């Protein structure tokens, strides 16, 4: 703020009018009296005040939205609504724990169903491919190291 | 008191100074936090109508405004324990309602920029409404075309009578920033309505 009370400047009065309009009851209370006193002394500020009056009059021409007794009743009933009465809201409360688990279970059930009912289900070519000669001859030392940690050579498990 | 509702930020709404009269709603908030529905209903009686008018001016249609007010009171009921005695309850409600309005509009328009959002699609242009001879609609259309922050500032101060300090607290900006929003908004309104101003107000200038 530029100035207050006894040090009210013309710029600050203009700023008040531009921001709050012509009705001084909207101005900050601590600046009101000194701003009005300044306006009484300066013609240019009175012109600015008149211009703001015009815009205030236009704003006042907008009708006030009517109240809604039905909404008020609904708002008052709100505490009586059982918490979680909304089914989706209730589900949402458990969304975090059950969603990943449900996805995993669904994938498992689908795999089991395919395995049991569709033994000839075509698998991707990559899984079906025989190892090349180079791959067959290559012994990965990490297989045995990892396998030893669980009591068996992983190479044995994979072959 | 369950968690949830609308985020209202860290520091909660308009701070009160010792020179201001005591907030008549303040005593109700601890009771609401304890689940006292009668205290909550008193706040409905005191503020719901004004909050509905605020929301309707902000979002531009009645149905969405009613949703906004319901969101706001639901949030009040659920998060009353977060209210701080430094905040005026009315100011806090305005902040919640404005956030609820922005939230509702964002759900409709996911890529809204809060700096430029108008919340309302300004269907009728000011000049069209003037031709129709409807001053209120002309001004409404000009208001609707303002960015949301400017419009919220003008609605709070001009229509709802909030002080600069309370409106700035409700909007989580400084008083200086609020005054800037108000001045820019009023300037834009003057420009939008300048061609018709004399007709609209019978030559007053």
mmCIF file of C-alpha atoms in Angstrom:
data_model
loop_
_atom_site.group_PDB
_atom_site.id
_atom_site.type_symbol
_atom_site.label_atom_id
_atom_site.label_comp_id
_atom_site.label_asym_id
_atom_site.label_seq_id
_atom_site.Cartn_x
_atom_site.Cartn_y
_atom_site.Cartn_z
ATOM 1 C CA UNK A 1 0.000 0.000 0.000
ATOM 2 C CA UNK A 2 1.241 3.463 -0.808
ATOM 3 C CA UNK A 3 -0.160 5.453 2.047
ATOM 4 C CA UNK A 4 -2.553 5.285 4.953
ATOM 5 C CA UNK A 5 -4.446 7.607 7.302
ATOM 6 C CA UNK A 6 -2.681 10.953 7.586
ATOM 7 C CA UNK A 7 -0.346 10.329 4.688
ATOM 8 C CA UNK A 8 -3.050 9.436 2.153
ATOM 9 C CA UNK A 9 -1.861 10.206 -1.347
ATOM 10 C CA UNK A 10 -3.867 10.869 -4.489
ATOM 11 C CA UNK A 11 -2.415 7.725 -6.035
ATOM 12 C CA UNK A 12 -3.644 5.641 -3.130
ATOM 13 C CA UNK A 13 -7.125 7.162 -3.372
ATOM 14 C CA UNK A 14 -7.194 6.335 -7.086
ATOM 15 C CA UNK A 15 -6.054 2.791 -6.289
ATOM 16 C CA UNK A 16 -8.850 2.394 -3.746
ATOM 17 C CA UNK A 17 -11.445 3.624 -6.226
ATOM 18 C CA UNK A 18 -10.112 1.429 -9.023
ATOM 19 C CA UNK A 19 -10.121 -1.655 -6.807
ATOM 20 C CA UNK A 20 -13.163 -1.276 -4.577
ATOM 21 C CA UNK A 21 -15.342 1.102 -6.572
ATOM 22 C CA UNK A 22 -17.126 4.238 -5.463
ATOM 23 C CA UNK A 23 -18.885 2.933 -2.368
ATOM 24 C CA UNK A 24 -16.546 3.879 0.449
ATOM 25 C CA UNK A 25 -18.062 1.235 2.739
ATOM 26 C CA UNK A 26 -16.082 -1.306 0.691
ATOM 27 C CA UNK A 27 -12.789 0.496 1.264
ATOM 28 C CA UNK A 28 -10.464 -0.592 4.058
ATOM 29 C CA UNK A 29 -11.867 1.006 7.230
ATOM 30 C CA UNK A 30 -8.544 2.432 8.358
ATOM 31 C CA UNK A 31 -8.141 4.396 5.097
ATOM 32 C CA UNK A 32 -11.714 5.484 4.520
ATOM 33 C CA UNK A 33 -11.866 8.807 6.324
ATOM 34 C CA UNK A 34 -8.585 10.155 4.995
ATOM 35 C CA UNK A 35 -9.419 9.050 1.443
ATOM 36 C CA UNK A 36 -12.819 10.785 1.563
ATOM 37 C CA UNK A 37 -11.194 13.915 2.927
ATOM 38 C CA UNK A 38 -8.737 13.891 0.049
ATOM 39 C CA UNK A 39 -11.522 13.427 -2.507
ATOM 40 C CA UNK A 40 -13.331 16.446 -1.105
ATOM 41 C CA UNK A 41 -10.247 18.533 -1.886
ATOM 42 C CA UNK A 42 -9.292 17.254 -5.343
ATOM 43 C CA UNK A 43 -11.593 17.583 -8.380
ATOM 44 C CA UNK A 44 -9.730 14.965 -10.357
ATOM 45 C CA UNK A 45 -10.442 12.370 -7.668
ATOM 46 C CA UNK A 46 -14.128 13.275 -7.709
ATOM 47 C CA UNK A 47 -14.190 12.562 -11.455
ATOM 48 C CA UNK A 48 -12.587 9.183 -10.807
ATOM 49 C CA UNK A 49 -15.221 8.522 -8.161
ATOM 50 C CA UNK A 50 -18.026 9.354 -10.620
ATOM 51 C CA UNK A 51 -16.591 6.918 -13.161
ATOM 52 C CA UNK A 52 -16.518 4.194 -10.521
ATOM 53 C CA UNK A 53 -20.136 5.016 -9.604
ATOM 54 C CA UNK A 54 -21.142 4.236 -13.169
ATOM 55 C CA UNK A 55 -19.531 0.804 -13.104
ATOM 56 C CA UNK A 56 -20.997 0.071 -9.668
ATOM 57 C CA UNK A 57 -24.440 0.883 -11.059
ATOM 58 C CA UNK A 58 -23.883 -1.586 -13.885
ATOM 59 C CA UNK A 59 -22.751 -4.299 -11.465
ATOM 60 C CA UNK A 60 -25.822 -3.665 -9.333
ATOM 61 C CA UNK A 61 -28.035 -4.309 -12.357
ATOM 62 C CA UNK A 62 -27.169 -8.011 -12.247
ATOM 63 C CA UNK A 63 -30.001 -9.795 -10.440
ATOM 64 C CA UNK A 64 -29.183 -11.595 -7.206
ATOM 65 C CA UNK A 65 -29.484 -15.385 -7.527
ATOM 66 C CA UNK A 66 -32.470 -16.629 -5.565
ATOM 67 C CA UNK A 67 -32.067 -18.903 -2.548
ATOM 68 C CA UNK A 68 -32.985 -22.564 -2.724
ATOM 69 C CA UNK A 69 -35.057 -23.917 0.188
ATOM 70 C CA UNK A 70 -34.707 -27.435 -1.249
ATOM 71 C CA UNK A 71 -30.930 -27.188 -1.250
ATOM 72 C CA UNK A 72 -30.982 -25.893 2.302
ATOM 73 C CA UNK A 73 -33.042 -28.892 3.394
ATOM 74 C CA UNK A 74 -30.688 -31.263 1.604
ATOM 75 C CA UNK A 75 -27.701 -29.638 3.284
ATOM 76 C CA UNK A 76 -29.323 -30.001 6.685
ATOM 77 C CA UNK A 77 -29.955 -33.692 6.049
ATOM 78 C CA UNK A 78 -26.333 -34.277 5.161
ATOM 79 C CA UNK A 79 -25.155 -35.297 8.678
ATOM 80 C CA UNK A 80 -27.915 -37.925 8.801
ATOM 81 C CA UNK A 81 -26.598 -39.692 5.705
ATOM 82 C CA UNK A 82 -24.710 -42.845 6.712
ATOM 83 C CA UNK A 83 -21.070 -42.484 5.910
ATOM 84 C CA UNK A 84 -20.147 -44.593 2.902
ATOM 85 C CA UNK A 85 -23.796 -44.921 1.865
ATOM 86 C CA UNK A 86 -22.614 -44.343 -1.671
ATOM 87 C CA UNK A 87 -21.737 -47.799 -3.045
ATOM 88 C CA UNK A 88 -18.970 -46.512 -5.270
ATOM 89 C CA UNK A 89 -17.654 -44.421 -2.428
ATOM 90 C CA UNK A 90 -17.551 -47.533 -0.265
ATOM 91 C CA UNK A 91 -15.661 -49.411 -2.947
ATOM 92 C CA UNK A 92 -13.347 -46.471 -3.381
ATOM 93 C CA UNK A 93 -12.367 -46.662 0.271
ATOM 94 C CA UNK A 94 -10.918 -50.095 -0.362
ATOM 95 C CA UNK A 95 -9.550 -49.380 -3.788
ATOM 96 C CA UNK A 96 -5.900 -49.238 -2.867
ATOM 97 C CA UNK A 97 -5.539 -52.665 -1.209
ATOM 98 C CA UNK A 98 -7.823 -54.805 -3.350
ATOM 99 C CA UNK A 99 -7.182 -53.574 -6.873
ATOM 100 C CA UNK A 100 -3.622 -54.924 -7.395
ATOM 101 C CA UNK A 101 -4.470 -58.192 -5.637
ATOM 102 C CA UNK A 102 -7.570 -58.651 -7.772
ATOM 103 C CA UNK A 103 -5.519 -58.110 -10.930
ATOM 104 C CA UNK A 104 -3.007 -60.736 -9.867
ATOM 105 C CA UNK A 105 -5.711 -63.261 -8.996
ATOM 106 C CA UNK A 106 -7.516 -62.634 -12.299
ATOM 107 C CA UNK A 107 -4.299 -63.192 -14.264
ATOM 108 C CA UNK A 108 -3.615 -66.421 -12.336
ATOM 109 C CA UNK A 109 -7.125 -67.769 -12.891
ATOM 110 C CA UNK A 110 -6.928 -66.984 -16.609
ATOM 111 C CA UNK A 111 -3.569 -68.746 -16.909
ATOM 112 C CA UNK A 112 -4.853 -71.780 -15.047
ATOM 113 C CA UNK A 113 -7.971 -71.949 -17.172
ATOM 114 C CA UNK A 114 -5.952 -71.760 -20.390
ATOM 115 C CA UNK A 115 -3.523 -74.395 -19.122
ATOM 116 C CA UNK A 116 -6.273 -76.846 -18.180
ATOM 117 C CA UNK A 117 -8.721 -76.337 -21.005
ATOM 118 C CA UNK A 118 -6.431 -75.372 -23.869
ATOM 119 C CA UNK A 119 -3.283 -77.561 -23.701
ATOM 120 C CA UNK A 120 -2.518 -76.777 -27.348
ATOM 121 C CA UNK A 121 -2.824 -73.053 -26.802
ATOM 122 C CA UNK A 122 -0.186 -71.506 -29.129
ATOM 123 C CA UNK A 123 2.603 -69.895 -27.164
ATOM 124 C CA UNK A 124 4.730 -67.085 -28.485
ATOM 125 C CA UNK A 125 7.479 -68.299 -30.807
ATOM 126 C CA UNK A 126 10.178 -66.929 -28.511
ATOM 127 C CA UNK A 127 9.313 -69.400 -25.738
ATOM 128 C CA UNK A 128 9.029 -72.277 -28.151
ATOM 129 C CA UNK A 129 12.315 -71.701 -29.916
ATOM 130 C CA UNK A 130 15.116 -74.218 -29.440
ATOM 131 C CA UNK A 131 18.373 -72.775 -28.228
ATOM 132 C CA UNK A 132 20.937 -72.054 -30.844
ATOM 133 C CA UNK A 133 24.152 -73.995 -30.805
ATOM 134 C CA UNK A 134 25.994 -71.130 -29.214
ATOM 135 C CA UNK A 135 23.362 -70.781 -26.493
ATOM 136 C CA UNK A 136 23.347 -74.519 -25.829
ATOM 137 C CA UNK A 137 27.105 -74.618 -25.343
ATOM 138 C CA UNK A 138 27.215 -71.547 -23.135
ATOM 139 C CA UNK A 139 27.154 -72.185 -19.422
ATOM 140 C CA UNK A 140 26.273 -69.159 -17.426
ATOM 141 C CA UNK A 141 28.337 -69.125 -14.233
ATOM 142 C CA UNK A 142 25.721 -66.918 -12.555
ATOM 143 C CA UNK A 143 23.096 -69.657 -12.968
ATOM 144 C CA UNK A 144 25.008 -71.963 -10.675
ATOM 145 C CA UNK A 145 25.820 -69.198 -8.221
ATOM 146 C CA UNK A 146 22.167 -68.189 -7.985
ATOM 147 C CA UNK A 147 21.061 -71.805 -7.904
ATOM 148 C CA UNK A 148 23.392 -72.651 -5.066
ATOM 149 C CA UNK A 149 21.674 -70.017 -2.987
ATOM 150 C CA UNK A 150 18.432 -72.030 -3.217
ATOM 151 C CA UNK A 151 20.032 -75.454 -3.041
ATOM 152 C CA UNK A 152 20.065 -76.346 -6.742
ATOM 153 C CA UNK A 153 21.668 -75.255 -9.952
ATOM 154 C CA UNK A 154 19.329 -73.020 -11.824
ATOM 155 C CA UNK A 155 20.681 -74.507 -14.964
ATOM 156 C CA UNK A 156 19.167 -77.810 -13.856
ATOM 157 C CA UNK A 157 15.880 -76.165 -13.056
ATOM 158 C CA UNK A 158 15.641 -74.566 -16.454
ATOM 159 C CA UNK A 159 16.636 -77.555 -18.470
ATOM 160 C CA UNK B 1 -14.492 -36.994 12.006
ATOM 161 C CA UNK B 2 -13.696 -38.733 8.711
ATOM 162 C CA UNK B 3 -10.986 -37.563 6.424
ATOM 163 C CA UNK B 4 -11.620 -36.307 2.914
ATOM 164 C CA UNK B 5 -13.382 -33.399 1.317
ATOM 165 C CA UNK B 6 -11.855 -30.525 -0.504
ATOM 166 C CA UNK B 7 -8.297 -29.509 0.097
ATOM 167 C CA UNK B 8 -8.222 -26.107 1.676
ATOM 168 C CA UNK B 9 -4.513 -25.572 1.834
ATOM 169 C CA UNK B 10 -2.164 -25.207 4.740
ATOM 170 C CA UNK B 11 -3.109 -22.087 6.616
ATOM 171 C CA UNK B 12 -6.838 -21.933 6.870
ATOM 172 C CA UNK B 13 -8.491 -18.790 5.614
ATOM 173 C CA UNK B 14 -8.729 -15.222 6.827
ATOM 174 C CA UNK B 15 -6.754 -14.406 9.881
ATOM 175 C CA UNK B 16 -8.494 -12.337 12.533
ATOM 176 C CA UNK B 17 -6.959 -9.479 14.400
ATOM 177 C CA UNK B 18 -7.735 -8.471 17.963
ATOM 178 C CA UNK B 19 -9.430 -5.260 16.757
ATOM 179 C CA UNK B 20 -12.076 -7.170 14.802
ATOM 180 C CA UNK B 21 -15.358 -8.251 16.390
ATOM 181 C CA UNK B 22 -15.455 -11.867 17.449
ATOM 182 C CA UNK B 23 -16.545 -14.327 14.788
ATOM 183 C CA UNK B 24 -20.099 -15.394 15.758
ATOM 184 C CA UNK B 25 -19.560 -18.733 14.001
ATOM 185 C CA UNK B 26 -16.329 -19.606 15.780
ATOM 186 C CA UNK B 27 -17.971 -21.307 18.756
ATOM 187 C CA UNK B 28 -19.820 -23.680 16.435
ATOM 188 C CA UNK B 29 -16.753 -25.165 14.817
ATOM 189 C CA UNK B 30 -15.468 -27.266 17.734
ATOM 190 C CA UNK B 31 -18.994 -28.602 18.166
ATOM 191 C CA UNK B 32 -19.184 -29.526 14.486
ATOM 192 C CA UNK B 33 -15.786 -31.195 14.757
ATOM 193 C CA UNK B 34 -17.306 -33.325 17.549
ATOM 194 C CA UNK B 35 -20.165 -34.314 15.235
ATOM 195 C CA UNK B 36 -22.839 -31.910 16.543
ATOM 196 C CA UNK B 37 -25.325 -31.759 13.660
ATOM 197 C CA UNK B 38 -27.346 -28.914 15.207
ATOM 198 C CA UNK B 39 -24.269 -26.661 15.174
ATOM 199 C CA UNK B 40 -23.645 -27.628 11.559
ATOM 200 C CA UNK B 41 -27.266 -26.791 10.656
ATOM 201 C CA UNK B 42 -26.883 -23.336 12.176
ATOM 202 C CA UNK B 43 -24.054 -22.696 9.721
ATOM 203 C CA UNK B 44 -26.301 -23.864 6.904
ATOM 204 C CA UNK B 45 -28.930 -21.318 7.977
ATOM 205 C CA UNK B 46 -26.393 -18.535 8.264
ATOM 206 C CA UNK B 47 -24.393 -18.984 5.068
ATOM 207 C CA UNK B 48 -25.948 -21.396 2.564
ATOM 208 C CA UNK B 49 -27.992 -18.836 0.614
ATOM 209 C CA UNK B 50 -25.096 -16.426 0.258
ATOM 210 C CA UNK B 51 -22.730 -19.239 -0.675
ATOM 211 C CA UNK B 52 -25.163 -20.433 -3.338
ATOM 212 C CA UNK B 53 -25.329 -16.945 -4.849
ATOM 213 C CA UNK B 54 -21.534 -16.735 -4.791
ATOM 214 C CA UNK B 55 -21.175 -20.132 -6.461
ATOM 215 C CA UNK B 56 -23.797 -19.333 -9.082
ATOM 216 C CA UNK B 57 -22.045 -16.107 -10.005
ATOM 217 C CA UNK B 58 -18.774 -17.985 -10.167
ATOM 218 C CA UNK B 59 -19.771 -21.027 -12.236
ATOM 219 C CA UNK B 60 -22.684 -19.504 -14.123
ATOM 220 C CA UNK B 61 -25.296 -22.202 -13.764
ATOM 221 C CA UNK B 62 -27.622 -23.160 -10.985
ATOM 222 C CA UNK B 63 -27.140 -26.928 -10.966
ATOM 223 C CA UNK B 64 -23.347 -26.742 -10.751
ATOM 224 C CA UNK B 65 -23.610 -24.031 -8.109
ATOM 225 C CA UNK B 66 -25.817 -26.279 -5.978
ATOM 226 C CA UNK B 67 -23.255 -29.078 -6.370
ATOM 227 C CA UNK B 68 -20.531 -26.669 -5.310
ATOM 228 C CA UNK B 69 -22.433 -25.693 -2.164
ATOM 229 C CA UNK B 70 -23.096 -29.341 -1.323
ATOM 230 C CA UNK B 71 -19.401 -30.124 -1.810
ATOM 231 C CA UNK B 72 -18.550 -27.204 0.441
ATOM 232 C CA UNK B 73 -20.825 -28.184 3.290
ATOM 233 C CA UNK B 74 -19.781 -31.822 3.028
ATOM 234 C CA UNK B 75 -16.204 -30.659 3.323
ATOM 235 C CA UNK B 76 -17.140 -28.445 6.275
ATOM 236 C CA UNK B 77 -18.823 -31.368 8.044
ATOM 237 C CA UNK B 78 -15.895 -33.682 7.403
ATOM 238 C CA UNK B 79 -12.988 -31.340 8.002
ATOM 239 C CA UNK B 80 -14.245 -28.962 10.703
ATOM 240 C CA UNK B 81 -11.479 -30.207 12.978
ATOM 241 C CA UNK B 82 -8.940 -28.604 10.646
ATOM 242 C CA UNK B 83 -10.422 -25.150 11.101
ATOM 243 C CA UNK B 84 -8.166 -22.776 12.991
ATOM 244 C CA UNK B 85 -9.577 -20.109 15.356
ATOM 245 C CA UNK B 86 -7.457 -17.524 13.529
ATOM 246 C CA UNK B 87 -9.725 -17.973 10.515
ATOM 247 C CA UNK B 88 -13.198 -16.534 10.114
ATOM 248 C CA UNK B 89 -15.621 -19.342 9.401
ATOM 249 C CA UNK B 90 -17.330 -17.362 6.655
ATOM 250 C CA UNK B 91 -14.008 -16.690 4.949
ATOM 251 C CA UNK B 92 -13.083 -20.350 5.296
ATOM 252 C CA UNK B 93 -16.367 -21.346 3.662
ATOM 253 C CA UNK B 94 -15.741 -18.996 0.758
ATOM 254 C CA UNK B 95 -12.329 -20.530 0.238
ATOM 255 C CA UNK B 96 -13.776 -24.035 0.268
ATOM 256 C CA UNK B 97 -16.569 -23.015 -2.122
ATOM 257 C CA UNK B 98 -14.176 -21.391 -4.560
ATOM 258 C CA UNK B 99 -11.916 -24.454 -4.519
ATOM 259 C CA UNK B 100 -14.986 -26.652 -5.025
ATOM 260 C CA UNK B 101 -16.063 -24.512 -7.993
ATOM 261 C CA UNK B 102 -12.626 -24.747 -9.586
ATOM 262 C CA UNK B 103 -12.586 -28.471 -8.898
ATOM 263 C CA UNK B 104 -15.972 -28.976 -10.547
ATOM 264 C CA UNK B 105 -14.941 -27.000 -13.605
ATOM 265 C CA UNK B 106 -11.601 -28.800 -13.856
ATOM 266 C CA UNK B 107 -13.463 -32.097 -13.982
ATOM 267 C CA UNK B 108 -15.263 -30.784 -17.035
ATOM 268 C CA UNK B 109 -12.177 -29.154 -18.557
ATOM 269 C CA UNK B 110 -9.063 -31.078 -17.490
ATOM 270 C CA UNK B 111 -6.540 -28.679 -19.022
ATOM 271 C CA UNK B 112 -7.777 -25.483 -17.425
ATOM 272 C CA UNK B 113 -5.171 -22.849 -16.614
ATOM 273 C CA UNK B 114 -6.248 -21.230 -13.326
ATOM 274 C CA UNK B 115 -4.740 -17.917 -14.419
ATOM 275 C CA UNK B 116 -6.936 -17.597 -17.452
ATOM 276 C CA UNK B 117 -9.923 -19.792 -16.731
ATOM 277 C CA UNK B 118 -13.240 -17.983 -16.884
ATOM 278 C CA UNK B 119 -15.277 -20.893 -15.439
ATOM 279 C CA UNK B 120 -18.215 -19.867 -17.584
ATOM 280 C CA UNK B 121 -18.489 -20.177 -21.303
ATOM 281 C CA UNK B 122 -19.507 -16.624 -22.218
ATOM 282 C CA UNK B 123 -22.241 -17.501 -24.646
ATOM 283 C CA UNK B 124 -24.000 -14.174 -24.895
ATOM 284 C CA UNK B 125 -21.644 -11.303 -25.654
ATOM 285 C CA UNK B 126 -22.242 -7.992 -23.909
ATOM 286 C CA UNK B 127 -23.226 -6.153 -27.083
ATOM 287 C CA UNK B 128 -25.767 -8.834 -28.024
ATOM 288 C CA UNK B 129 -27.418 -8.576 -24.650
ATOM 289 C CA UNK B 130 -27.487 -4.788 -24.867
ATOM 290 C CA UNK B 131 -29.310 -5.027 -28.162
ATOM 291 C CA UNK B 132 -31.776 -7.220 -26.342
ATOM 292 C CA UNK B 133 -32.181 -4.396 -23.875
ATOM 293 C CA UNK B 134 -31.156 -6.508 -20.906
ATOM 294 C CA UNK B 135 -28.633 -4.643 -18.781
ATOM 295 C CA UNK B 136 -28.250 -7.399 -16.259
ATOM 296 C CA UNK B 137 -27.440 -9.943 -18.919
ATOM 297 C CA UNK B 138 -24.954 -7.607 -20.560
ATOM 298 C CA UNK B 139 -23.079 -7.122 -17.325
ATOM 299 C CA UNK B 140 -23.347 -10.822 -16.476
ATOM 300 C CA UNK B 141 -21.842 -11.712 -19.822
ATOM 301 C CA UNK B 142 -18.994 -9.279 -19.258
ATOM 302 C CA UNK B 143 -18.416 -10.746 -15.798
ATOM 303 C CA UNK B 144 -18.491 -14.261 -17.214
ATOM 304 C CA UNK B 145 -15.751 -13.347 -19.654
ATOM 305 C CA UNK B 146 -13.344 -12.346 -16.872
ATOM 306 C CA UNK B 147 -10.625 -14.731 -15.705
ATOM 307 C CA UNK B 148 -11.841 -16.680 -12.673
ATOM 308 C CA UNK B 149 -9.568 -14.934 -10.167
ATOM 309 C CA UNK B 150 -10.727 -11.469 -11.201
ATOM 310 C CA UNK B 151 -14.332 -12.512 -11.181
ATOM 311 C CA UNK B 152 -14.071 -14.236 -7.794
ATOM 312 C CA UNK B 153 -12.485 -11.104 -6.328
ATOM 313 C CA UNK B 154 -15.224 -8.838 -7.689
ATOM 314 C CA UNK B 155 -18.032 -11.159 -6.603
ATOM 315 C CA UNK B 156 -16.651 -11.467 -3.072
ATOM 316 C CA UNK B 157 -16.076 -7.748 -2.588
ATOM 317 C CA UNK B 158 -18.856 -6.128 -4.608
ATOM 318 C CA UNK B 159 -21.710 -8.604 -4.243
ATOM 319 C CA UNK B 160 -20.930 -10.454 -1.029
ATOM 320 C CA UNK B 161 -19.524 -7.546 0.936
ATOM 321 C CA UNK B 162 -16.314 -9.232 2.052
ATOM 322 C CA UNK B 163 -13.636 -6.813 3.163
ATOM 323 C CA UNK B 164 -10.403 -6.700 1.230
ATOM 324 C CA UNK B 165 -8.678 -8.564 4.047
ATOM 325 C CA UNK B 166 -11.306 -11.334 4.126
ATOM 326 C CA UNK B 167 -11.477 -11.704 0.357
ATOM 327 C CA UNK B 168 -7.692 -11.862 0.106
ATOM 328 C CA UNK B 169 -7.628 -14.542 2.808
ATOM 329 C CA UNK B 170 -10.355 -16.514 1.038
ATOM 330 C CA UNK B 171 -8.363 -16.339 -2.189
ATOM 331 C CA UNK B 172 -5.040 -17.015 -0.479
ATOM 332 C CA UNK B 173 -3.403 -13.877 -1.847
ATOM 333 C CA UNK B 174 -2.118 -10.685 -0.256
ATOM 334 C CA UNK B 175 -4.388 -7.646 0.042
ATOM 335 C CA UNK B 176 -2.220 -5.911 -2.559
ATOM 336 C CA UNK B 177 -2.685 -8.807 -4.975
ATOM 337 C CA UNK B 178 -6.422 -8.786 -4.355
ATOM 338 C CA UNK B 179 -6.603 -5.067 -5.082
ATOM 339 C CA UNK B 180 -4.720 -5.673 -8.300
ATOM 340 C CA UNK B 181 -7.191 -8.394 -9.308
ATOM 341 C CA UNK B 182 -10.109 -6.109 -8.487
ATOM 342 C CA UNK B 183 -8.672 -3.188 -10.435
ATOM 343 C CA UNK B 184 -7.851 -5.333 -13.472
ATOM 344 C CA UNK B 185 -11.277 -6.911 -13.382
ATOM 345 C CA UNK B 186 -13.075 -3.583 -13.130
ATOM 346 C CA UNK B 187 -10.924 -2.158 -15.918
ATOM 347 C CA UNK B 188 -11.821 -5.106 -18.153
ATOM 348 C CA UNK B 189 -15.510 -4.665 -17.337
ATOM 349 C CA UNK B 190 -15.340 -0.973 -18.164
ATOM 350 C CA UNK B 191 -13.702 -1.781 -21.491
ATOM 351 C CA UNK B 192 -16.228 -4.504 -22.312
ATOM 352 C CA UNK B 193 -19.157 -2.245 -21.522
ATOM 353 C CA UNK B 194 -17.706 1.101 -22.566
ATOM 354 C CA UNK B 195 -19.549 1.346 -25.857
ATOM 355 C CA UNK B 196 -22.888 0.897 -24.167
ATOM 356 C CA UNK B 197 -22.280 2.533 -20.822
ATOM 357 C CA UNK B 198 -24.211 5.708 -21.541
ATOM 358 C CA UNK B 199 -27.175 3.753 -22.834
ATOM 359 C CA UNK B 200 -27.054 1.333 -19.975
ATOM 360 C CA UNK B 201 -27.042 3.882 -17.207
ATOM 361 C CA UNK B 202 -28.968 6.662 -18.838
ATOM 362 C CA UNK B 203 -26.029 8.889 -19.602
ATOM 363 C CA UNK B 204 -24.466 8.808 -16.152
ATOM 364 C CA UNK B 205 -20.695 8.973 -16.299
#
